[in-house]
Amino acid sequence: QVQLVESGGGVVQPGRSLRLSCAASGFTFSSYAMHWVRQAPGKGLECVAVISYDGSKKYYADSAKGRFNISRDNSKNTVYLQMNSLRVEDTAVYYCAKELGYGWFDPWGQGTQVTVSS
Amino acid sequence: EIVMTQSPATLSVSPGERATLSCRASQSVSSNLAWYQQKPGQAPRLLIYGASTRATGIPARFSGSGFGTEFTLTISSLQSEDFALYYCQQYNNWPLYSFGQGTKLEIK
């Protein structure tokens, strides 16, 4: 079945870096745009970054511009989120999601917790 | 940026009754709207896309309606497993998608 599995989260000090991975299976990964969406504790959902099916287009939320980089390896069915210069306010559960059809997300991964704290 | 506003923030309804959740967009998103359900400790699950099309496996008691800036998610007869958080999402302008702040559906 279609599945997304995130990894790479953890506890990190402000200013440090972390790389998240999302391994996909059960579908033709190279045909779909992929998103990273985060959810801060007790808060709603925020789209952080998106990458087109072939990696040629990348977009970021203002909160991520200049610090985060999204990439993908279609040979490994994996999308990545490199997060640099992390801030306390980046603390959240990070989900990867497959963009299905014209913009809705299905499915989502189970999420990986990122905690930025000194 | 399109701002999505959901109301109410919390909705208290008894099992078996109908629940109506609202979502408003700051500008027209046509029918490019989805609804998701999220339970504690779980990822969001797609319920509705295209404002009114149920996703695969979603029970018929869930229905969506609306166009432009006003949207509604209706759950016709609440089951115990329906008490959760619900989010709307607009996808009118790739890639700048945005979510509402959520409605918590709780047992009355």
Coordinates of C-alpha atoms in Angstrom, one line a residue:
Chain A
Q1 CA 0.0 0.0 0.0
V2 CA 1.0 3.6 -0.3
Q3 CA 3.2 4.6 2.6
L4 CA 5.4 7.4 3.7
V5 CA 7.9 7.0 6.5
E6 CA 9.8 10.0 8.0
S7 CA 13.0 9.8 10.0
G8 CA 15.8 12.1 11.2
G9 CA 14.0 14.1 13.9
G10 CA 15.5 14.7 17.3
V11 CA 16.6 17.3 19.8
V12 CA 19.0 19.9 18.6
Q13 CA 20.4 23.2 19.9
P14 CA 19.4 26.5 18.3
G15 CA 21.6 27.3 15.4
R16 CA 22.4 23.7 14.5
S17 CA 21.2 21.6 11.6
L18 CA 19.1 18.6 11.0
R19 CA 18.2 16.6 7.9
L20 CA 14.8 14.8 7.7
S21 CA 14.1 12.0 5.3
C22 CA 10.8 10.6 4.0
A23 CA 10.9 7.2 2.3
A24 CA 8.0 6.4 0.0
S25 CA 6.6 3.1 -1.2
G26 CA 3.6 1.7 -3.0
F27 CA 3.4 4.3 -5.7
T28 CA 5.4 5.9 -8.6
F29 CA 7.3 8.4 -6.5
S30 CA 8.8 10.2 -9.5
S31 CA 5.4 11.3 -10.7
Y32 CA 4.3 13.3 -7.7
A33 CA 5.1 16.6 -6.0
M34 CA 6.0 16.1 -2.3
H35 CA 5.5 18.5 0.6
W36 CA 6.8 19.0 4.1
V37 CA 4.1 20.2 6.6
R38 CA 4.8 21.0 10.2
Q39 CA 2.7 21.2 13.3
A40 CA 4.0 23.1 16.3
P41 CA 2.8 21.9 19.8
G42 CA -0.9 22.6 20.1
K43 CA -1.0 24.5 16.8
G44 CA -2.3 24.0 13.3
L45 CA -0.7 22.9 10.1
E46 CA 1.8 24.9 8.2
C47 CA 3.2 24.1 4.7
V48 CA 7.0 24.4 4.9
A49 CA 8.3 23.3 1.6
V50 CA 7.3 21.6 -1.6
I51 CA 9.3 20.1 -4.5
S52 CA 8.0 19.2 -7.9
Y53 CA 7.9 15.6 -9.2
D54 CA 11.2 16.0 -11.0
G55 CA 12.9 18.3 -8.5
S56 CA 13.1 21.2 -10.8
K57 CA 10.8 23.5 -8.8
K58 CA 11.1 24.2 -5.1
Y59 CA 9.1 26.6 -2.9
Y60 CA 9.4 27.5 0.8
A61 CA 7.3 29.2 3.4
D62 CA 8.7 32.6 4.4
S63 CA 9.6 31.0 7.8
A64 CA 11.8 28.5 6.0
K65 CA 13.4 30.6 3.2
G66 CA 17.1 30.8 3.3
R67 CA 17.4 28.2 6.0
F68 CA 15.7 25.0 4.8
N69 CA 16.4 23.1 1.6
I70 CA 14.1 20.5 0.1
S71 CA 15.4 17.8 -2.3
R72 CA 14.5 14.4 -3.6
D73 CA 16.2 11.3 -5.0
N74 CA 13.8 9.6 -7.3
S75 CA 16.1 6.6 -7.6
K76 CA 15.7 6.1 -3.8
N77 CA 12.1 7.1 -3.6
T78 CA 13.0 9.6 -0.9
V79 CA 12.5 13.3 -0.2
Y80 CA 14.6 15.3 2.2
L81 CA 14.4 18.4 4.2
Q82 CA 17.7 20.0 5.2
M83 CA 17.1 22.4 8.1
N84 CA 19.9 24.8 9.0
S85 CA 20.2 27.6 11.6
L86 CA 17.3 26.0 13.5
R87 CA 15.3 28.2 15.9
V88 CA 13.2 27.4 18.9
E89 CA 10.1 28.2 16.9
D90 CA 11.0 25.4 14.4
T91 CA 10.0 22.9 17.1
A92 CA 7.2 20.8 15.6
V93 CA 6.2 17.5 14.3
Y94 CA 7.2 17.4 10.6
Y95 CA 5.1 15.4 8.2
C96 CA 5.8 14.6 4.6
A97 CA 2.8 14.3 2.3
K98 CA 2.2 13.3 -1.3
E99 CA 0.3 15.8 -3.4
L100 CA -2.5 13.9 -5.1
G101 CA -4.5 15.2 -7.9
Y102 CA -4.7 19.0 -8.0
G103 CA -3.4 19.8 -4.6
W104 CA -4.8 17.7 -1.8
F105 CA -2.5 15.6 0.4
D106 CA -2.9 11.9 0.6
P107 CA -1.3 10.1 2.3
W108 CA 0.7 11.7 5.1
G109 CA 3.6 10.1 6.9
Q110 CA 3.4 9.4 10.6
G111 CA 5.6 12.5 11.4
T112 CA 8.9 13.0 13.0
Q113 CA 9.4 15.2 16.1
V114 CA 11.9 18.1 15.9
T115 CA 12.7 19.8 19.1
V116 CA 15.0 22.9 19.1
S117 CA 16.1 23.7 22.6
S118 CA 19.2 24.8 24.5
Chain B
E1 CA -1.5 34.6 0.7
I2 CA -4.9 33.1 1.1
V3 CA -6.0 33.0 4.7
M4 CA -8.4 30.2 5.8
T5 CA -10.6 30.8 8.8
Q6 CA -12.5 27.9 10.5
S7 CA -15.4 28.2 12.8
P8 CA -16.2 27.5 15.5
A9 CA -12.9 26.7 17.2
T10 CA -14.6 24.1 19.3
L11 CA -17.9 22.3 18.6
S12 CA -19.7 20.2 21.2
V13 CA -22.2 17.7 19.8
S14 CA -23.8 14.6 21.1
P15 CA -23.3 11.2 19.4
G16 CA -25.9 10.6 16.8
E17 CA -26.5 14.2 16.1
R18 CA -25.4 16.3 13.1
A19 CA -22.2 18.4 13.1
T20 CA -21.6 21.3 10.8
L21 CA -18.2 22.8 10.5
S22 CA -17.4 26.0 8.5
C23 CA -14.4 27.2 6.6
R24 CA -14.0 30.6 5.0
A25 CA -11.3 31.7 2.5
S26 CA -10.0 35.3 2.3
Q27 CA -10.4 35.2 -1.5
S28 CA -12.1 32.8 -3.9
V29 CA -10.5 29.3 -4.1
S30 CA -13.1 28.0 -6.5
S31 CA -13.7 24.4 -5.4
N32 CA -10.1 23.8 -4.6
L33 CA -10.7 22.9 -1.0
A34 CA -10.0 19.8 1.1
W35 CA -10.9 18.6 4.6
Y36 CA -8.8 16.5 6.9
Q37 CA -9.4 14.7 10.2
Q38 CA -6.7 14.4 12.8
K39 CA -6.8 12.4 15.9
P40 CA -4.4 12.8 18.8
G41 CA -0.9 11.5 18.0
Q42 CA -1.9 10.7 14.4
A43 CA -1.2 12.3 11.1
P44 CA -4.1 14.1 9.3
R45 CA -6.3 11.9 7.1
L46 CA -7.9 13.2 3.9
L47 CA -11.7 13.2 4.1
I48 CA -12.9 15.5 1.2
Y49 CA -11.3 17.1 -1.8
G50 CA -12.7 19.2 -4.6
A51 CA -15.0 20.7 -1.8
S52 CA -17.4 17.8 -2.0
T53 CA -15.8 14.6 -3.2
R54 CA -15.2 12.0 -0.5
A55 CA -11.8 10.3 -0.4
T56 CA -11.5 6.6 -0.8
G57 CA -12.9 4.7 2.2
I58 CA -14.6 7.7 3.8
P59 CA -18.1 6.9 5.2
A60 CA -21.1 8.5 3.5
R61 CA -22.0 10.4 6.7
F62 CA -19.2 12.9 5.8
S63 CA -20.2 15.4 3.2
G64 CA -18.7 18.7 2.0
S65 CA -20.2 21.6 0.2
G66 CA -19.4 25.2 -0.9
F67 CA -17.7 27.2 -3.6
G68 CA -15.6 30.3 -3.7
T69 CA -15.1 31.5 -0.2
E70 CA -17.6 29.6 2.0
F71 CA -17.4 25.9 2.7
T72 CA -19.0 23.4 5.0
L73 CA -18.2 20.0 6.3
T74 CA -21.2 18.1 7.6
I75 CA -21.1 14.9 9.6
S76 CA -24.7 13.6 9.5
S77 CA -24.8 11.2 12.5
L78 CA -21.8 11.5 14.8
Q79 CA -20.0 8.3 15.8
S80 CA -17.6 8.0 18.7
E81 CA -14.7 7.8 16.3
D82 CA -15.6 11.1 14.7
F83 CA -14.6 13.2 17.7
A84 CA -11.3 14.8 16.5
L85 CA -9.7 17.9 15.0
Y86 CA -10.8 18.9 11.5
Y87 CA -8.8 21.1 9.2
C88 CA -9.7 22.7 5.8
Q89 CA -7.0 23.4 3.2
Q90 CA -7.1 25.5 0.1
Y91 CA -5.0 24.4 -2.9
N92 CA -6.1 27.1 -5.4
N93 CA -2.6 28.5 -6.1
W94 CA 0.3 26.0 -6.4
P95 CA 2.4 25.8 -4.3
L96 CA 1.2 28.3 -1.7
Y97 CA -1.4 26.1 0.0
S98 CA -2.8 27.0 3.4
F99 CA -4.8 25.5 6.2
G100 CA -7.4 26.7 8.6
Q101 CA -6.6 26.8 12.2
G102 CA -8.8 23.8 12.9
T103 CA -12.1 22.9 14.6
K104 CA -12.1 20.6 17.6
L105 CA -15.2 18.4 17.6
E106 CA -15.9 17.2 21.1
I107 CA -18.5 15.1 22.8
K108 CA -21.3 17.0 24.4

